mmCIF file with all atom_site columns, C-alpha atoms in Angstrom:
data_model
loop_
_atom_site.group_PDB
_atom_site.id
_atom_site.type_symbol
_atom_site.label_atom_id
_atom_site.label_alt_id
_atom_site.label_comp_id
_atom_site.label_asym_id
_atom_site.label_entity_id
_atom_site.label_seq_id
_atom_site.pdbx_PDB_ins_code
_atom_site.Cartn_x
_atom_site.Cartn_y
_atom_site.Cartn_z
_atom_site.occupancy
_atom_site.B_iso_or_equiv
_atom_site.pdbx_formal_charge
_atom_site.auth_seq_id
_atom_site.auth_comp_id
_atom_site.auth_asym_id
_atom_site.auth_atom_id
_atom_site.pdbx_PDB_model_num
ATOM 1   C CA . ASP A 1 1   ? 124.789 53.752 28.593 1.00 0.00 ? 1   ASP A CA 1
ATOM 2   C CA . THR A 1 2   ? 123.362 56.477 26.372 1.00 0.00 ? 2   THR A CA 1
ATOM 3   C CA . VAL A 1 3   ? 124.751 59.805 27.552 1.00 0.00 ? 3   VAL A CA 1
ATOM 4   C CA . LEU A 1 4   ? 122.539 62.857 27.135 1.00 0.00 ? 4   LEU A CA 1
ATOM 5   C CA . THR A 1 5   ? 124.398 66.178 27.100 1.00 0.00 ? 5   THR A CA 1
ATOM 6   C CA . GLN A 1 6   ? 122.691 69.444 28.015 1.00 0.00 ? 6   GLN A CA 1
ATOM 7   C CA . SER A 1 7   ? 124.071 72.951 28.487 1.00 0.00 ? 7   SER A CA 1
ATOM 8   C CA . PRO A 1 8   ? 124.305 73.611 32.249 1.00 0.00 ? 8   PRO A CA 1
ATOM 9   C CA . ALA A 1 9   ? 122.557 76.971 32.357 1.00 0.00 ? 9   ALA A CA 1
ATOM 10  C CA . LEU A 1 10  ? 120.803 79.679 30.357 1.00 0.00 ? 10  LEU A CA 1
ATOM 11  C CA . ALA A 1 11  ? 119.626 83.191 31.235 1.00 0.00 ? 11  ALA A CA 1
ATOM 12  C CA . VAL A 1 12  ? 116.886 84.901 29.270 1.00 0.00 ? 12  VAL A CA 1
ATOM 13  C CA . SER A 1 13  ? 114.516 87.833 29.661 1.00 0.00 ? 13  SER A CA 1
ATOM 14  C CA . PRO A 1 14  ? 110.755 87.374 29.996 1.00 0.00 ? 14  PRO A CA 1
ATOM 15  C CA . GLY A 1 15  ? 109.039 87.467 26.626 1.00 0.00 ? 15  GLY A CA 1
ATOM 16  C CA . GLU A 1 16  ? 112.013 86.057 24.758 1.00 0.00 ? 16  GLU A CA 1
ATOM 17  C CA . ARG A 1 17  ? 112.269 82.716 22.984 1.00 0.00 ? 17  ARG A CA 1
ATOM 18  C CA . VAL A 1 18  ? 114.617 80.117 24.456 1.00 0.00 ? 18  VAL A CA 1
ATOM 19  C CA . THR A 1 19  ? 115.829 76.811 23.069 1.00 0.00 ? 19  THR A CA 1
ATOM 20  C CA . ILE A 1 20  ? 117.263 74.129 25.325 1.00 0.00 ? 20  ILE A CA 1
ATOM 21  C CA . SER A 1 21  ? 119.270 71.452 23.584 1.00 0.00 ? 21  SER A CA 1
ATOM 22  C CA . CYS A 1 22  ? 119.903 67.794 24.362 1.00 0.00 ? 22  CYS A CA 1
ATOM 23  C CA . ARG A 1 23  ? 122.393 65.700 22.413 1.00 0.00 ? 23  ARG A CA 1
ATOM 24  C CA . ALA A 1 24  ? 122.455 61.904 22.712 1.00 0.00 ? 24  ALA A CA 1
ATOM 25  C CA . SER A 1 25  ? 125.631 59.847 22.400 1.00 0.00 ? 25  SER A CA 1
ATOM 26  C CA . GLU A 1 26  ? 123.758 57.455 20.080 1.00 0.00 ? 26  GLU A CA 1
ATOM 27  C CA . SER A 1 27  ? 120.478 57.495 18.246 1.00 0.00 ? 27  SER A CA 1
ATOM 28  C CA . VAL A 1 28  ? 117.342 57.327 20.371 1.00 0.00 ? 28  VAL A CA 1
ATOM 29  C CA . SER A 1 29  ? 114.892 57.646 17.445 1.00 0.00 ? 29  SER A CA 1
ATOM 30  C CA . THR A 1 30  ? 112.128 59.916 18.782 1.00 0.00 ? 30  THR A CA 1
ATOM 31  C CA . LEU A 1 31  ? 112.049 58.350 22.246 1.00 0.00 ? 31  LEU A CA 1
ATOM 32  C CA . MET A 1 32  ? 113.047 61.571 23.970 1.00 0.00 ? 32  MET A CA 1
ATOM 33  C CA . HIS A 1 33  ? 111.030 63.243 26.706 1.00 0.00 ? 33  HIS A CA 1
ATOM 34  C CA . TRP A 1 34  ? 111.343 66.521 28.595 1.00 0.00 ? 34  TRP A CA 1
ATOM 35  C CA . TYR A 1 35  ? 110.675 67.411 32.234 1.00 0.00 ? 35  TYR A CA 1
ATOM 36  C CA . GLN A 1 36  ? 110.587 70.606 34.258 1.00 0.00 ? 36  GLN A CA 1
ATOM 37  C CA . GLN A 1 37  ? 111.722 70.649 37.875 1.00 0.00 ? 37  GLN A CA 1
ATOM 38  C CA . LYS A 1 38  ? 111.238 73.728 40.007 1.00 0.00 ? 38  LYS A CA 1
ATOM 39  C CA . PRO A 1 39  ? 113.284 74.127 43.214 1.00 0.00 ? 39  PRO A CA 1
ATOM 40  C CA . GLY A 1 40  ? 112.034 71.851 45.979 1.00 0.00 ? 40  GLY A CA 1
ATOM 41  C CA . GLN A 1 41  ? 109.496 70.133 43.723 1.00 0.00 ? 41  GLN A CA 1
ATOM 42  C CA . GLN A 1 42  ? 109.214 66.873 41.855 1.00 0.00 ? 42  GLN A CA 1
ATOM 43  C CA . PRO A 1 43  ? 109.794 66.754 38.099 1.00 0.00 ? 43  PRO A CA 1
ATOM 44  C CA . LYS A 1 44  ? 106.857 67.397 35.785 1.00 0.00 ? 44  LYS A CA 1
ATOM 45  C CA . LEU A 1 45  ? 106.435 65.915 32.319 1.00 0.00 ? 45  LEU A CA 1
ATOM 46  C CA . LEU A 1 46  ? 106.267 68.545 29.558 1.00 0.00 ? 46  LEU A CA 1
ATOM 47  C CA . ILE A 1 47  ? 106.916 66.758 26.271 1.00 0.00 ? 47  ILE A CA 1
ATOM 48  C CA . TYR A 1 48  ? 106.890 63.063 25.337 1.00 0.00 ? 48  TYR A CA 1
ATOM 49  C CA . LEU A 1 49  ? 108.030 61.301 22.186 1.00 0.00 ? 49  LEU A CA 1
ATOM 50  C CA . ALA A 1 50  ? 110.121 64.329 21.211 1.00 0.00 ? 50  ALA A CA 1
ATOM 51  C CA . SER A 1 51  ? 107.264 66.594 20.176 1.00 0.00 ? 51  SER A CA 1
ATOM 52  C CA . HIS A 1 52  ? 104.013 65.660 21.902 1.00 0.00 ? 52  HIS A CA 1
ATOM 53  C CA . LEU A 1 53  ? 102.764 68.198 24.431 1.00 0.00 ? 53  LEU A CA 1
ATOM 54  C CA . GLU A 1 54  ? 101.559 66.662 27.685 1.00 0.00 ? 54  GLU A CA 1
ATOM 55  C CA . SER A 1 55  ? 97.969  67.501 28.596 1.00 0.00 ? 55  SER A CA 1
ATOM 56  C CA . GLY A 1 56  ? 97.710  70.695 30.635 1.00 0.00 ? 56  GLY A CA 1
ATOM 57  C CA . VAL A 1 57  ? 101.131 72.022 29.628 1.00 0.00 ? 57  VAL A CA 1
ATOM 58  C CA . PRO A 1 58  ? 100.984 75.493 28.037 1.00 0.00 ? 58  PRO A CA 1
ATOM 59  C CA . ALA A 1 59  ? 101.410 75.660 24.279 1.00 0.00 ? 59  ALA A CA 1
ATOM 60  C CA . ARG A 1 60  ? 104.400 77.963 24.855 1.00 0.00 ? 60  ARG A CA 1
ATOM 61  C CA . PHE A 1 61  ? 106.370 74.738 25.260 1.00 0.00 ? 61  PHE A CA 1
ATOM 62  C CA . SER A 1 62  ? 107.297 72.677 22.218 1.00 0.00 ? 62  SER A CA 1
ATOM 63  C CA . GLY A 1 63  ? 109.774 69.962 21.346 1.00 0.00 ? 63  GLY A CA 1
ATOM 64  C CA . SER A 1 64  ? 111.520 68.785 18.221 1.00 0.00 ? 64  SER A CA 1
ATOM 65  C CA . GLY A 1 65  ? 114.247 66.481 17.004 1.00 0.00 ? 65  GLY A CA 1
ATOM 66  C CA . SER A 1 66  ? 115.067 62.888 16.213 1.00 0.00 ? 66  SER A CA 1
ATOM 67  C CA . GLY A 1 67  ? 118.098 60.647 16.252 1.00 0.00 ? 67  GLY A CA 1
ATOM 68  C CA . THR A 1 68  ? 120.704 62.376 18.407 1.00 0.00 ? 68  THR A CA 1
ATOM 69  C CA . ASP A 1 69  ? 119.697 66.060 18.506 1.00 0.00 ? 69  ASP A CA 1
ATOM 70  C CA . PHE A 1 70  ? 116.665 67.383 20.323 1.00 0.00 ? 70  PHE A CA 1
ATOM 71  C CA . THR A 1 71  ? 115.353 70.789 21.342 1.00 0.00 ? 71  THR A CA 1
ATOM 72  C CA . LEU A 1 72  ? 112.886 72.098 23.889 1.00 0.00 ? 72  LEU A CA 1
ATOM 73  C CA . THR A 1 73  ? 111.588 75.562 22.993 1.00 0.00 ? 73  THR A CA 1
ATOM 74  C CA . ILE A 1 74  ? 109.754 77.983 25.254 1.00 0.00 ? 74  ILE A CA 1
ATOM 75  C CA . ASP A 1 75  ? 108.181 80.931 23.444 1.00 0.00 ? 75  ASP A CA 1
ATOM 76  C CA . PRO A 1 76  ? 107.562 83.292 25.044 1.00 0.00 ? 76  PRO A CA 1
ATOM 77  C CA . VAL A 1 77  ? 109.362 82.679 28.325 1.00 0.00 ? 77  VAL A CA 1
ATOM 78  C CA . GLU A 1 78  ? 107.538 83.705 31.490 1.00 0.00 ? 78  GLU A CA 1
ATOM 79  C CA . ALA A 1 79  ? 108.910 84.354 34.982 1.00 0.00 ? 79  ALA A CA 1
ATOM 80  C CA . ASP A 1 80  ? 107.271 81.139 36.225 1.00 0.00 ? 80  ASP A CA 1
ATOM 81  C CA . ASP A 1 81  ? 109.452 79.101 33.837 1.00 0.00 ? 81  ASP A CA 1
ATOM 82  C CA . THR A 1 82  ? 112.460 79.453 36.138 1.00 0.00 ? 82  THR A CA 1
ATOM 83  C CA . ALA A 1 83  ? 113.426 75.818 36.653 1.00 0.00 ? 83  ALA A CA 1
ATOM 84  C CA . THR A 1 84  ? 115.803 73.052 35.648 1.00 0.00 ? 84  THR A CA 1
ATOM 85  C CA . TYR A 1 85  ? 114.867 71.167 32.494 1.00 0.00 ? 85  TYR A CA 1
ATOM 86  C CA . TYR A 1 86  ? 115.832 67.539 31.917 1.00 0.00 ? 86  TYR A CA 1
ATOM 87  C CA . CYS A 1 87  ? 115.710 65.387 28.818 1.00 0.00 ? 87  CYS A CA 1
ATOM 88  C CA . GLN A 1 88  ? 115.265 61.614 29.128 1.00 0.00 ? 88  GLN A CA 1
ATOM 89  C CA . GLN A 1 89  ? 115.671 58.859 26.543 1.00 0.00 ? 89  GLN A CA 1
ATOM 90  C CA . SER A 1 90  ? 113.840 55.548 26.506 1.00 0.00 ? 90  SER A CA 1
ATOM 91  C CA . TRP A 1 91  ? 115.220 53.955 23.317 1.00 0.00 ? 91  TRP A CA 1
ATOM 92  C CA . ASN A 1 92  ? 118.258 52.326 24.906 1.00 0.00 ? 92  ASN A CA 1
ATOM 93  C CA . ASP A 1 93  ? 118.598 50.357 28.151 1.00 0.00 ? 93  ASP A CA 1
ATOM 94  C CA . PRO A 1 94  ? 119.076 51.763 30.747 1.00 0.00 ? 94  PRO A CA 1
ATOM 95  C CA . TRP A 1 95  ? 116.784 54.770 30.463 1.00 0.00 ? 95  TRP A CA 1
ATOM 96  C CA . THR A 1 96  ? 118.897 57.841 31.100 1.00 0.00 ? 96  THR A CA 1
ATOM 97  C CA . PHE A 1 97  ? 118.462 61.531 31.834 1.00 0.00 ? 97  PHE A CA 1
ATOM 98  C CA . GLY A 1 98  ? 120.508 64.508 30.798 1.00 0.00 ? 98  GLY A CA 1
ATOM 99  C CA . GLY A 1 99  ? 122.346 66.516 33.428 1.00 0.00 ? 99  GLY A CA 1
ATOM 100 C CA . GLY A 1 100 ? 119.754 69.280 33.312 1.00 0.00 ? 100 GLY A CA 1
ATOM 101 C CA . THR A 1 101 ? 119.688 72.865 32.063 1.00 0.00 ? 101 THR A CA 1
ATOM 102 C CA . LYS A 1 102 ? 119.004 75.519 34.685 1.00 0.00 ? 102 LYS A CA 1
ATOM 103 C CA . LEU A 1 103 ? 116.933 78.320 33.193 1.00 0.00 ? 103 LEU A CA 1
ATOM 104 C CA . GLU A 1 104 ? 117.172 81.684 34.899 1.00 0.00 ? 104 GLU A CA 1
ATOM 105 C CA . LEU A 1 105 ? 115.197 84.798 34.109 1.00 0.00 ? 105 LEU A CA 1
ATOM 106 C CA . LYS A 1 106 ? 117.022 88.110 33.828 1.00 0.00 ? 106 LYS A CA 1
ATOM 107 C CA . GLU B 2 1   ? 93.559  63.717 40.556 1.00 0.00 ? 1   GLU B CA 1
ATOM 108 C CA . VAL B 2 2   ? 96.604  61.458 40.415 1.00 0.00 ? 2   VAL B CA 1
ATOM 109 C CA . GLN B 2 3   ? 98.438  61.272 43.725 1.00 0.00 ? 3   GLN B CA 1
ATOM 110 C CA . LEU B 2 4   ? 101.637 59.419 44.567 1.00 0.00 ? 4   LEU B CA 1
ATOM 111 C CA . VAL B 2 5   ? 102.819 59.644 48.161 1.00 0.00 ? 5   VAL B CA 1
ATOM 112 C CA . GLU B 2 6   ? 106.178 58.159 49.097 1.00 0.00 ? 6   GLU B CA 1
ATOM 113 C CA . SER B 2 7   ? 107.210 57.217 52.625 1.00 0.00 ? 7   SER B CA 1
ATOM 114 C CA . GLY B 2 8   ? 109.867 55.242 54.459 1.00 0.00 ? 8   GLY B CA 1
ATOM 115 C CA . GLY B 2 9   ? 112.928 57.397 53.878 1.00 0.00 ? 9   GLY B CA 1
ATOM 116 C CA . GLY B 2 10  ? 115.363 58.349 56.609 1.00 0.00 ? 10  GLY B CA 1
ATOM 117 C CA . LEU B 2 11  ? 118.902 58.048 57.903 1.00 0.00 ? 11  LEU B CA 1
ATOM 118 C CA . VAL B 2 12  ? 120.439 54.578 57.681 1.00 0.00 ? 12  VAL B CA 1
ATOM 119 C CA . GLN B 2 13  ? 123.933 53.218 58.189 1.00 0.00 ? 13  GLN B CA 1
ATOM 120 C CA . PRO B 2 14  ? 125.930 51.745 55.306 1.00 0.00 ? 14  PRO B CA 1
ATOM 121 C CA . GLY B 2 15  ? 125.191 48.070 54.810 1.00 0.00 ? 15  GLY B CA 1
ATOM 122 C CA . ARG B 2 16  ? 121.743 48.280 56.398 1.00 0.00 ? 16  ARG B CA 1
ATOM 123 C CA . SER B 2 17  ? 118.298 48.030 54.772 1.00 0.00 ? 17  SER B CA 1
ATOM 124 C CA . LEU B 2 18  ? 115.340 50.309 54.188 1.00 0.00 ? 18  LEU B CA 1
ATOM 125 C CA . LYS B 2 19  ? 111.961 49.806 52.529 1.00 0.00 ? 19  LYS B CA 1
ATOM 126 C CA . LEU B 2 20  ? 110.203 52.608 50.690 1.00 0.00 ? 20  LEU B CA 1
ATOM 127 C CA . SER B 2 21  ? 106.487 52.710 49.932 1.00 0.00 ? 21  SER B CA 1
ATOM 128 C CA . CYS B 2 22  ? 104.461 54.719 47.442 1.00 0.00 ? 22  CYS B CA 1
ATOM 129 C CA . ALA B 2 23  ? 100.698 54.967 47.923 1.00 0.00 ? 23  ALA B CA 1
ATOM 130 C CA . ALA B 2 24  ? 98.826  55.683 44.699 1.00 0.00 ? 24  ALA B CA 1
ATOM 131 C CA . SER B 2 25  ? 95.369  57.129 44.188 1.00 0.00 ? 25  SER B CA 1
ATOM 132 C CA . GLY B 2 26  ? 93.316  58.875 41.524 1.00 0.00 ? 26  GLY B CA 1
ATOM 133 C CA . PHE B 2 27  ? 93.968  56.332 38.764 1.00 0.00 ? 27  PHE B CA 1
ATOM 134 C CA . THR B 2 28  ? 93.747  52.597 38.102 1.00 0.00 ? 28  THR B CA 1
ATOM 135 C CA . PHE B 2 29  ? 97.060  51.539 39.632 1.00 0.00 ? 29  PHE B CA 1
ATOM 136 C CA . SER B 2 30  ? 96.982  48.039 38.137 1.00 0.00 ? 30  SER B CA 1
ATOM 137 C CA . ASP B 2 31  ? 96.939  49.489 34.603 1.00 0.00 ? 31  ASP B CA 1
ATOM 138 C CA . TYR B 2 32  ? 100.300 51.237 34.919 1.00 0.00 ? 32  TYR B CA 1
ATOM 139 C CA . ASN B 2 33  ? 103.921 50.288 34.940 1.00 0.00 ? 33  ASN B CA 1
ATOM 140 C CA . MET B 2 34  ? 105.597 51.953 37.916 1.00 0.00 ? 34  MET B CA 1
ATOM 141 C CA . ALA B 2 35  ? 109.137 53.136 38.542 1.00 0.00 ? 35  ALA B CA 1
ATOM 142 C CA . TRP B 2 36  ? 111.524 54.556 41.105 1.00 0.00 ? 36  TRP B CA 1
ATOM 143 C CA . VAL B 2 37  ? 113.741 57.450 40.059 1.00 0.00 ? 37  VAL B CA 1
ATOM 144 C CA . ARG B 2 38  ? 116.289 59.013 42.397 1.00 0.00 ? 38  ARG B CA 1
ATOM 145 C CA . GLN B 2 39  ? 118.091 62.316 42.658 1.00 0.00 ? 39  GLN B CA 1
ATOM 146 C CA . ALA B 2 40  ? 121.241 62.732 44.715 1.00 0.00 ? 40  ALA B CA 1
ATOM 147 C CA . PRO B 2 41  ? 121.570 66.084 46.519 1.00 0.00 ? 41  PRO B CA 1
ATOM 148 C CA . LYS B 2 42  ? 122.139 68.896 44.003 1.00 0.00 ? 42  LYS B CA 1
ATOM 149 C CA . LYS B 2 43  ? 122.448 66.322 41.209 1.00 0.00 ? 43  LYS B CA 1
ATOM 150 C CA . GLY B 2 44  ? 120.392 65.108 38.254 1.00 0.00 ? 44  GLY B CA 1
ATOM 151 C CA . LEU B 2 45  ? 117.803 62.384 37.872 1.00 0.00 ? 45  LEU B CA 1
ATOM 152 C CA . GLU B 2 46  ? 118.629 58.681 37.689 1.00 0.00 ? 46  GLU B CA 1
ATOM 153 C CA . TRP B 2 47  ? 116.245 55.842 36.870 1.00 0.00 ? 47  TRP B CA 1
ATOM 154 C CA . VAL B 2 48  ? 116.473 53.034 39.457 1.00 0.00 ? 48  VAL B CA 1
ATOM 155 C CA . ALA B 2 49  ? 113.875 50.342 38.759 1.00 0.00 ? 49  ALA B CA 1
ATOM 156 C CA . THR B 2 50  ? 110.629 49.561 36.943 1.00 0.00 ? 50  THR B CA 1
ATOM 157 C CA . ILE B 2 51  ? 107.894 46.988 37.509 1.00 0.00 ? 51  ILE B CA 1
ATOM 158 C CA . ILE B 2 52  ? 105.347 45.972 34.914 1.00 0.00 ? 52  ILE B CA 1
ATOM 159 C CA . TYR B 2 53  ? 101.661 46.677 35.634 1.00 0.00 ? 53  TYR B CA 1
ATOM 160 C CA . ASP B 2 54  ? 100.918 43.111 36.775 1.00 0.00 ? 54  ASP B CA 1
ATOM 161 C CA . GLY B 2 55  ? 104.207 42.599 38.596 1.00 0.00 ? 55  GLY B CA 1
ATOM 162 C CA . SER B 2 56  ? 105.351 39.926 36.146 1.00 0.00 ? 56  SER B CA 1
ATOM 163 C CA . ARG B 2 57  ? 108.603 41.637 35.157 1.00 0.00 ? 57  ARG B CA 1
ATOM 164 C CA . THR B 2 58  ? 111.083 43.953 36.800 1.00 0.00 ? 58  THR B CA 1
ATOM 165 C CA . TYR B 2 59  ? 114.010 45.985 35.510 1.00 0.00 ? 59  TYR B CA 1
ATOM 166 C CA . TYR B 2 60  ? 116.928 47.533 37.405 1.00 0.00 ? 60  TYR B CA 1
ATOM 167 C CA . ARG B 2 61  ? 119.904 49.706 36.723 1.00 0.00 ? 61  ARG B CA 1
ATOM 168 C CA . ASP B 2 62  ? 123.155 47.792 37.085 1.00 0.00 ? 62  ASP B CA 1
ATOM 169 C CA . SER B 2 63  ? 124.329 49.599 40.226 1.00 0.00 ? 63  SER B CA 1
ATOM 170 C CA . VAL B 2 64  ? 121.343 48.368 42.271 1.00 0.00 ? 64  VAL B CA 1
ATOM 171 C CA . LYS B 2 65  ? 120.863 44.885 40.809 1.00 0.00 ? 65  LYS B CA 1
ATOM 172 C CA . GLY B 2 66  ? 121.007 42.271 43.537 1.00 0.00 ? 66  GLY B CA 1
ATOM 173 C CA . ARG B 2 67  ? 120.585 44.898 46.276 1.00 0.00 ? 67  ARG B CA 1
ATOM 174 C CA . PHE B 2 68  ? 117.227 46.550 45.507 1.00 0.00 ? 68  PHE B CA 1
ATOM 175 C CA . THR B 2 69  ? 113.878 44.850 44.911 1.00 0.00 ? 69  THR B CA 1
ATOM 176 C CA . ILE B 2 70  ? 110.896 46.615 43.396 1.00 0.00 ? 70  ILE B CA 1
ATOM 177 C CA . SER B 2 71  ? 107.455 45.144 44.063 1.00 0.00 ? 71  SER B CA 1
ATOM 178 C CA . ARG B 2 72  ? 103.818 46.146 44.074 1.00 0.00 ? 72  ARG B CA 1
ATOM 179 C CA . ASP B 2 73  ? 100.505 45.267 45.690 1.00 0.00 ? 73  ASP B CA 1
ATOM 180 C CA . ASN B 2 74  ? 97.773  46.109 43.198 1.00 0.00 ? 74  ASN B CA 1
ATOM 181 C CA . ALA B 2 75  ? 95.053  45.385 45.755 1.00 0.00 ? 75  ALA B CA 1
ATOM 182 C CA . LYS B 2 76  ? 96.499  48.120 47.964 1.00 0.00 ? 76  LYS B CA 1
ATOM 183 C CA . SER B 2 77  ? 97.579  50.413 45.079 1.00 0.00 ? 77  SER B CA 1
ATOM 184 C CA . THR B 2 78  ? 101.033 50.536 46.603 1.00 0.00 ? 78  THR B CA 1
ATOM 185 C CA . LEU B 2 79  ? 104.532 50.360 45.145 1.00 0.00 ? 79  LEU B CA 1
ATOM 186 C CA . TYR B 2 80  ? 107.578 49.304 47.170 1.00 0.00 ? 80  TYR B CA 1
ATOM 187 C CA . LEU B 2 81  ? 111.338 49.465 46.984 1.00 0.00 ? 81  LEU B CA 1
ATOM 188 C CA . GLN B 2 82  ? 113.301 47.180 49.290 1.00 0.00 ? 82  GLN B CA 1
ATOM 189 C CA . MET B 2 83  ? 116.842 48.490 49.544 1.00 0.00 ? 83  MET B CA 1
ATOM 190 C CA . ASP B 2 84  ? 119.499 46.209 51.037 1.00 0.00 ? 84  ASP B CA 1
ATOM 191 C CA . SER B 2 85  ? 123.262 46.602 51.483 1.00 0.00 ? 85  SER B CA 1
ATOM 192 C CA . LEU B 2 86  ? 122.914 50.355 51.214 1.00 0.00 ? 86  LEU B CA 1
ATOM 193 C CA . ARG B 2 87  ? 125.909 52.445 50.207 1.00 0.00 ? 87  ARG B CA 1
ATOM 194 C CA . SER B 2 88  ? 126.703 56.115 50.638 1.00 0.00 ? 88  SER B CA 1
ATOM 195 C CA . GLU B 2 89  ? 126.171 56.609 46.895 1.00 0.00 ? 89  GLU B CA 1
ATOM 196 C CA . ASP B 2 90  ? 122.524 55.551 47.341 1.00 0.00 ? 90  ASP B CA 1
ATOM 197 C CA . THR B 2 91  ? 121.889 58.793 49.245 1.00 0.00 ? 91  THR B CA 1
ATOM 198 C CA . ALA B 2 92  ? 119.172 60.582 47.299 1.00 0.00 ? 92  ALA B CA 1
ATOM 199 C CA . THR B 2 93  ? 115.568 61.654 47.149 1.00 0.00 ? 93  THR B CA 1
ATOM 200 C CA . TYR B 2 94  ? 113.603 58.718 45.781 1.00 0.00 ? 94  TYR B CA 1
ATOM 201 C CA . TYR B 2 95  ? 110.586 59.458 43.606 1.00 0.00 ? 95  TYR B CA 1
ATOM 202 C CA . CYS B 2 96  ? 107.964 56.989 42.513 1.00 0.00 ? 96  CYS B CA 1
ATOM 203 C CA . ALA B 2 97  ? 106.491 57.632 39.103 1.00 0.00 ? 97  ALA B CA 1
ATOM 204 C CA . THR B 2 98  ? 104.008 56.177 36.674 1.00 0.00 ? 98  THR B CA 1
ATOM 205 C CA . GLN B 2 99  ? 105.611 54.905 33.513 1.00 0.00 ? 99  GLN B CA 1
ATOM 206 C CA . ASN B 2 100 ? 103.833 54.668 30.192 1.00 0.00 ? 100 ASN B CA 1
ATOM 207 C CA . SER B 2 101 ? 102.859 51.052 29.615 1.00 0.00 ? 101 SER B CA 1
ATOM 208 C CA . GLY B 2 102 ? 102.880 51.243 25.850 1.00 0.00 ? 102 GLY B CA 1
ATOM 209 C CA . TYR B 2 103 ? 105.434 52.611 23.443 1.00 0.00 ? 103 TYR B CA 1
ATOM 210 C CA . GLY B 2 104 ? 107.691 55.233 24.935 1.00 0.00 ? 104 GLY B CA 1
ATOM 211 C CA . ASN B 2 105 ? 108.358 54.604 28.631 1.00 0.00 ? 105 ASN B CA 1
ATOM 212 C CA . TRP B 2 106 ? 108.141 58.186 29.802 1.00 0.00 ? 106 TRP B CA 1
ATOM 213 C CA . PHE B 2 107 ? 107.390 59.118 33.395 1.00 0.00 ? 107 PHE B CA 1
ATOM 214 C CA . ALA B 2 108 ? 104.048 60.895 33.464 1.00 0.00 ? 108 ALA B CA 1
ATOM 215 C CA . TYR B 2 109 ? 103.254 61.444 37.139 1.00 0.00 ? 109 TYR B CA 1
ATOM 216 C CA . TRP B 2 110 ? 105.674 61.820 40.035 1.00 0.00 ? 110 TRP B CA 1
ATOM 217 C CA . GLY B 2 111 ? 105.368 61.780 43.794 1.00 0.00 ? 111 GLY B CA 1
ATOM 218 C CA . GLN B 2 112 ? 106.926 64.429 46.016 1.00 0.00 ? 112 GLN B CA 1
ATOM 219 C CA . GLY B 2 113 ? 109.819 62.139 46.957 1.00 0.00 ? 113 GLY B CA 1
ATOM 220 C CA . THR B 2 114 ? 111.306 60.695 50.137 1.00 0.00 ? 114 THR B CA 1
ATOM 221 C CA . LEU B 2 115 ? 114.889 61.369 51.228 1.00 0.00 ? 115 LEU B CA 1
ATOM 222 C CA . VAL B 2 116 ? 117.223 58.466 51.963 1.00 0.00 ? 116 VAL B CA 1
ATOM 223 C CA . THR B 2 117 ? 120.518 59.308 53.658 1.00 0.00 ? 117 THR B CA 1
ATOM 224 C CA . VAL B 2 118 ? 123.120 56.567 53.976 1.00 0.00 ? 118 VAL B CA 1
ATOM 225 C CA . SER B 2 119 ? 125.731 57.578 56.520 1.00 0.00 ? 119 SER B CA 1
ATOM 226 C CA . SER B 2 120 ? 127.437 56.300 59.638 1.00 0.00 ? 120 SER B CA 1
#
C-alpha cells in the first residue's frame, strides 16, 4: 500500500502562513487530495488533484506538489481553521489517507 | 443541498452481522460512484469499499474482502454496507461519501457517520 506520511501536529498564530506536508512512499502523480476534519464532524474536501480548490472553500487554502511531495498551505490562518488535515492518494490501489496533521492555534 | 445520512450502526458481538444504510438527497445519486470510509476511535481515515454509479463493479480493501458487501439501490437513492463476521478491529465510525466518477477518485461529500462498535 502507498503510505502517506504527515507531521502529527502544528501550532501557529492567527494571521500566519502555515504549510502542511504529505510525503508518499511512491509516486502518486498529482492524484493527491486534502480534507479538513473538525472535532466531532465529518471530513470536508478542500483540495483535489493536488492544486484544485473545491467550490466554496476559501482562497486562503491552496495545494501544490506532484510525485511524492505535496503541500497544503493556509495563508492567512484563522481561528476557525483549528482542525485535523488529511491527505489522500488515488493513484495506487488501495486508496490511502495520511495519518493527519492536527493544526492548533496559539 | 447534498445530504448523506447514515444509519444502522450500533453495538454488535464479534462474528455477528450488521447492515449500514446511507440515504442520499440533493443530487442525482445514480450519476455518482459511492464509497464507505471508516475512522476508528481517535484514529485516521481508512477507505473501505466503493461501488460504481450503476452498481456494475465494486472494490474493497483487502481486510474486508469476503466479509463486507457494498450495494446500492438507485431507485431509492440509498447506499448499503453489509458487514458479516465482524471483528473488534472493525470498530469505527463509518462514513458514506460520494466519489468522483471520472479521473481522480476523491471524496467530495460526506455524511455525518454512524458508529459501529464490535465487542462482547
